[in-house]
XYZ file of C-alpha atoms in Angstrom:
310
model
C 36.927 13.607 88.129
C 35.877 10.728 90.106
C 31.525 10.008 90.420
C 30.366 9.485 93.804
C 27.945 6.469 93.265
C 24.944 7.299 90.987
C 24.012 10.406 92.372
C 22.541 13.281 90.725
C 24.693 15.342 92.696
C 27.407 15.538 90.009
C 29.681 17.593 87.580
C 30.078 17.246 84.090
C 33.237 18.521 82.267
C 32.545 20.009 78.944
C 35.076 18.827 76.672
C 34.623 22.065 74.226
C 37.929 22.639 72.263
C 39.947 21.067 74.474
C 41.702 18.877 71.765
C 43.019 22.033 69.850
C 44.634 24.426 72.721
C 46.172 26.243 70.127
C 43.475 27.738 68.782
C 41.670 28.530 72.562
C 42.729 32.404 71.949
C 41.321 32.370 67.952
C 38.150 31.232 69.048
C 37.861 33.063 71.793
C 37.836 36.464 69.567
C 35.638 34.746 66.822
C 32.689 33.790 69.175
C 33.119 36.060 71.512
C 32.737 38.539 68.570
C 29.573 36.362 66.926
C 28.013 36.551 70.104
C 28.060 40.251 70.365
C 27.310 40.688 66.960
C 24.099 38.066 67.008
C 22.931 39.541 70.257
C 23.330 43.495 68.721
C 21.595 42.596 65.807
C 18.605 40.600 67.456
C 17.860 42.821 70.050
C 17.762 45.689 67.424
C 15.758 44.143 64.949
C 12.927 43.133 68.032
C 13.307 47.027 69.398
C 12.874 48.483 65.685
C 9.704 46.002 65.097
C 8.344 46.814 68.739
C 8.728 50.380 68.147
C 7.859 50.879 64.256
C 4.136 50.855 63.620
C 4.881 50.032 60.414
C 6.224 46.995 61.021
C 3.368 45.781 62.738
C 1.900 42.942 60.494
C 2.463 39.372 60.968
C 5.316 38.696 58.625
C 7.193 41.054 61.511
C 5.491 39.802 64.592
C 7.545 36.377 63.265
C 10.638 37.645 62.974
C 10.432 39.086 66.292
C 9.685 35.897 67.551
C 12.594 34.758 65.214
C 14.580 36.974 67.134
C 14.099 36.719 70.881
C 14.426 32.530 70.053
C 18.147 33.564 68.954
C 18.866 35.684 71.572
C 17.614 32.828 73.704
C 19.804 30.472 72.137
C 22.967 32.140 71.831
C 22.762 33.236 75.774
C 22.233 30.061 76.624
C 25.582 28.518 75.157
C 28.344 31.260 74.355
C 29.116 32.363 78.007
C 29.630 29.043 78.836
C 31.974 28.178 76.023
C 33.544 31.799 76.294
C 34.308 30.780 79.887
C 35.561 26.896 79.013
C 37.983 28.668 76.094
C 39.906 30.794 79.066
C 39.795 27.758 81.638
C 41.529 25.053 81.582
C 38.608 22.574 82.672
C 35.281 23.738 81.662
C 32.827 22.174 84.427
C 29.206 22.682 84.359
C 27.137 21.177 87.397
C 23.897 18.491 86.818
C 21.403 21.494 87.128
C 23.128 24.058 85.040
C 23.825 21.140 82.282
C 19.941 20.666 82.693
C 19.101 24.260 82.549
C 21.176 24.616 79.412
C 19.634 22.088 77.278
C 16.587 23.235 78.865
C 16.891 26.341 77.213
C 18.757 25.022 74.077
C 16.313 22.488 72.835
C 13.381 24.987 73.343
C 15.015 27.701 71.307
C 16.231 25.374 68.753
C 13.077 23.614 67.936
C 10.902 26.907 68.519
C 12.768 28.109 65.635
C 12.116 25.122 63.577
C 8.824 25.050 64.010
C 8.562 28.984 63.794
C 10.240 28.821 60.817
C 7.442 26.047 59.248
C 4.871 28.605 60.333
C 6.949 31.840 58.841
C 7.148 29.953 55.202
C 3.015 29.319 55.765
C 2.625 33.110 55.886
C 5.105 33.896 53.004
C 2.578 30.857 50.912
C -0.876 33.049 52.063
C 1.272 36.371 51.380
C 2.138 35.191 47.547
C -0.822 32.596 46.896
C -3.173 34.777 48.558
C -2.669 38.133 48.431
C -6.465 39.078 48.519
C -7.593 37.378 51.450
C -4.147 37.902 53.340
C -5.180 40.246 55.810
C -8.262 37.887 56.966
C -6.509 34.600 56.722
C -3.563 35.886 58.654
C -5.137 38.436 61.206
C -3.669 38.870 64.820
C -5.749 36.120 66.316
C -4.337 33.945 64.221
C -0.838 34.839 64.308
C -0.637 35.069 67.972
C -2.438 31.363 68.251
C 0.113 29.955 65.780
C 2.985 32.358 68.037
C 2.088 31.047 71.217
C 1.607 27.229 69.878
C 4.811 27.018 69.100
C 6.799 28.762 71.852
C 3.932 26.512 74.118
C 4.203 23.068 72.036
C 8.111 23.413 72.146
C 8.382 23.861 75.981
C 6.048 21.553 76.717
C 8.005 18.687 74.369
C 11.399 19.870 76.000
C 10.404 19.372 79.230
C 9.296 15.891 78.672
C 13.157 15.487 76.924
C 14.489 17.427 80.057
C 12.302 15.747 82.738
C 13.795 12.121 80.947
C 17.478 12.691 81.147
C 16.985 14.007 85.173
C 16.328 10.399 85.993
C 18.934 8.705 84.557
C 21.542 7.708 86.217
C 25.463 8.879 85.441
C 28.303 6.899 87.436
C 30.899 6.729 84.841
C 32.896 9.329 82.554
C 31.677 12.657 83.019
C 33.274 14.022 80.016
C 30.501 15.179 77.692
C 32.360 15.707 74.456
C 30.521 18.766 72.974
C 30.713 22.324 74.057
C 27.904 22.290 75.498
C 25.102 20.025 77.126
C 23.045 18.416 74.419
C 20.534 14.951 74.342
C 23.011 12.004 72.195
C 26.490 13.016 74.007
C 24.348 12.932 77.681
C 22.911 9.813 77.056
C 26.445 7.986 75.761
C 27.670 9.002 79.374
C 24.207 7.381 81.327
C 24.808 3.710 82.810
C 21.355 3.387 83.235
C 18.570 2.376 80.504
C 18.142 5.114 77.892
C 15.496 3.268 75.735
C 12.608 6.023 76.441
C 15.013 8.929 76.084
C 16.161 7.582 72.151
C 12.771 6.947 71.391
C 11.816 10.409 71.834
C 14.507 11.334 70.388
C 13.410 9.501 66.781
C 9.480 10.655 67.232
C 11.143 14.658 67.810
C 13.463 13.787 64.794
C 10.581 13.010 63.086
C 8.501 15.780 63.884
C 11.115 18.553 64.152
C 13.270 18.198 61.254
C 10.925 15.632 58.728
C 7.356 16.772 59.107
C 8.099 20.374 59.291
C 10.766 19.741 56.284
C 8.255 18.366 54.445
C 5.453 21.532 55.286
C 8.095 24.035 54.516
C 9.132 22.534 51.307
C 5.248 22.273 50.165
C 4.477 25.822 50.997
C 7.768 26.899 49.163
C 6.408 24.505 46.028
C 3.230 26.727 45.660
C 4.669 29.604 46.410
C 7.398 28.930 43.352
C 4.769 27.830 41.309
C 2.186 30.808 41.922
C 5.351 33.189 41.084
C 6.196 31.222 37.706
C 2.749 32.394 36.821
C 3.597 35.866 36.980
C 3.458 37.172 33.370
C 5.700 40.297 34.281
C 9.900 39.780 35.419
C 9.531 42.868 37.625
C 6.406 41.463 39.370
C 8.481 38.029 40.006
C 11.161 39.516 41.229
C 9.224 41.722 43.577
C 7.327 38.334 44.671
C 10.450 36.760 45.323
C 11.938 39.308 46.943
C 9.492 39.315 49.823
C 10.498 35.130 50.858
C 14.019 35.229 49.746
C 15.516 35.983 53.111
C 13.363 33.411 54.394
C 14.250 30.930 52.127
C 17.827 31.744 53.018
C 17.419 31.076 56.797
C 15.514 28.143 55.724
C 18.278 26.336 53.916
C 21.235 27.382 56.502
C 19.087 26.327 59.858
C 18.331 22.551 57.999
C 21.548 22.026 56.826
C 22.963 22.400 60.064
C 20.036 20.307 62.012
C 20.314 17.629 59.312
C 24.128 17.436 59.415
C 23.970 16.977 62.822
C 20.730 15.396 64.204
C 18.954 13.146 61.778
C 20.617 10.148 62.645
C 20.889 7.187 65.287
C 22.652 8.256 68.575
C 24.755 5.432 68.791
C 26.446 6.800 65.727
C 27.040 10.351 67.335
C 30.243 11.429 65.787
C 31.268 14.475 68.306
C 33.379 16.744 65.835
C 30.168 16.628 63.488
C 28.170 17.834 65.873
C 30.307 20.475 66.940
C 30.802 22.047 63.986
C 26.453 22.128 63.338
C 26.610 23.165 66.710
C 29.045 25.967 66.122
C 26.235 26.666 62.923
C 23.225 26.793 64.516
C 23.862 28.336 67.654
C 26.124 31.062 66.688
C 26.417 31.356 62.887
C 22.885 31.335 62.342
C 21.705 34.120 65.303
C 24.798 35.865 63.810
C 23.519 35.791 60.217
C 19.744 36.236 60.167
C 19.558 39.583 61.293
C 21.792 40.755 58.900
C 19.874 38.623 55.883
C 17.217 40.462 57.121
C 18.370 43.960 57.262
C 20.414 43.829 54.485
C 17.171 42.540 52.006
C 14.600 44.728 53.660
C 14.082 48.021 53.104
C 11.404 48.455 55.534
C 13.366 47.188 58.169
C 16.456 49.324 57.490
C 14.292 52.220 57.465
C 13.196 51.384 60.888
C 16.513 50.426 62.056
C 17.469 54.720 60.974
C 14.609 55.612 63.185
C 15.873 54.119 66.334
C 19.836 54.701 65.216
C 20.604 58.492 64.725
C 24.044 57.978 63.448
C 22.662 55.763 60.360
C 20.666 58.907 59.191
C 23.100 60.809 57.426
């Protein structure tokens, strides 16, 4: 598709899975079917917690949050490819491309951050259980909530607001499967300096600093439960930040495998397949590593399901 001059007033083509026609119809079914699947099990898991009073404490109020960040993130994406995967040219114009990452990046880095904040309250839960209820009360949870749904919006408009003024007036093809920061800026013939160096300082903040808080509160909180005398009371500790600790390790993998490196060495299929991880495998999975590890929340899940009673 031919550029007009260096306009805003343009189309990008999504390259998707374009290289691999054959398997258009496979993947159709298998994200079309982890899309309905994530989005079932999300908005289920936020409608038990909203509706269960006993689910009420802040360990929930997170995973709600949790939640309504994947729903964000998989709506934001799968339609799109779902469309591209029955087309034969996937075209997204400048403002939806901008609305998408929009919505991506704030999802996606809500969640890391959310997730930094979640392992904090598993660390007071295990370390602390005495003083739990005062160190984590609702003030506090919906300060921390609302800093990082704020922070995150705030920090991807400033990404957002930087790749509106660039200039594109050559390819168009943006070789992901959807609109994302390193494959955007590859395609930009004008100066991109700012943009990467936000990129590194988000990087840095994002996927190092909160690494680094996650893997200190999971240090005590390993520690405090190797000082359980009793097996039964470690595994019962355990228990209540294993899910976590699951989500944990899948969401990095895929940001790390992916993200943590220069974008001038942006290798496309690597960052489709973390893309394909952490924007529909992981939505997909944590409501079930959820469910299926916590009692309480399958018990609420019967409530509001009458054909899981029997």
């Amino acid at each position: 598709m031919a550029m007009i001059n260096e306009t805003q007033t343009i189309q990008f083509i999504l390259q998707g899975f374009s290289e691999h026609p054959e398997l258009r119809i496979p993947l159709f079914i298998c994200f079309l079917t982890l899309y309905m699947v994530a989005l079932t099990g999300n908005v289920l898991i936020i409608t038990a917690i909203i509706f269960n009073s006993h689910l009420h404490n802040p360990m929930y109020f997170f995973l709600f949050n949790l939640a309504t960040m994947d729903v964000i993130c998989t709506s934001s994406i799968l339609p799109k490819v779902l469309q591209g995967l029955l087309l034969k040219e996937n075209t997204i114009s400048f403002g939806g491309c901008m609305a998408q990452l929009y919505f991506l990046t704030w999802s996606a880095s809500s969640e890391l951050l959310l997730l930094t904040v979640m392992a904090y309250d598993r660390y007071v839960a295990i370390c602390h259980p005495l003083h739990y209820g005062t160190m984590m009360s609702k003030t506090l949870c919906s300060m921390l909530a609302s800093g990082v749904w704020g922070l995150c919006a705030f920090n991807t408009a400033i990404h957002t607001g930087l790749m509106i003024r660039l200039s594109f007036c050559g390819p168009n093809i943006v070789t992901h499967f959807f609109c994302e920061v390193p494959p955007l800026l590859l395609l930009s013939c004008s100066p991109t300096y700012v943009n990467r160096i936000m990129i590194v300082l988000a990087d840095a903040f994002y996927g190092i600093l909160n690494f680094v808080l996650t893997l200190i509160s999971y240090s005590l909180i390993i520690s405090s439960i190797l000082k359980i005398r009793t097996t039964e009371g470690k595994k019962k500790a355990f228990s209540t930040c294993s899910s976590h600790l699951i989500v944990v390790s899948m969401y990095y993998t895929a940001v790390f495998y992916a993200y943590i490196s220069p974008v001038s060495s942006y290798n496309p299929e690597k960052s489709k397949l973390a893309g394909v991880l952490y924007t529909m495998l992981s939505p997909t999975l944590n409501p079930l590593i959820y469910t299926l590890r916590n009692k309480e929340v399958k018990q609420a899940l019967r409530k509001i399901l009458p054909f899981s009673k029997n």
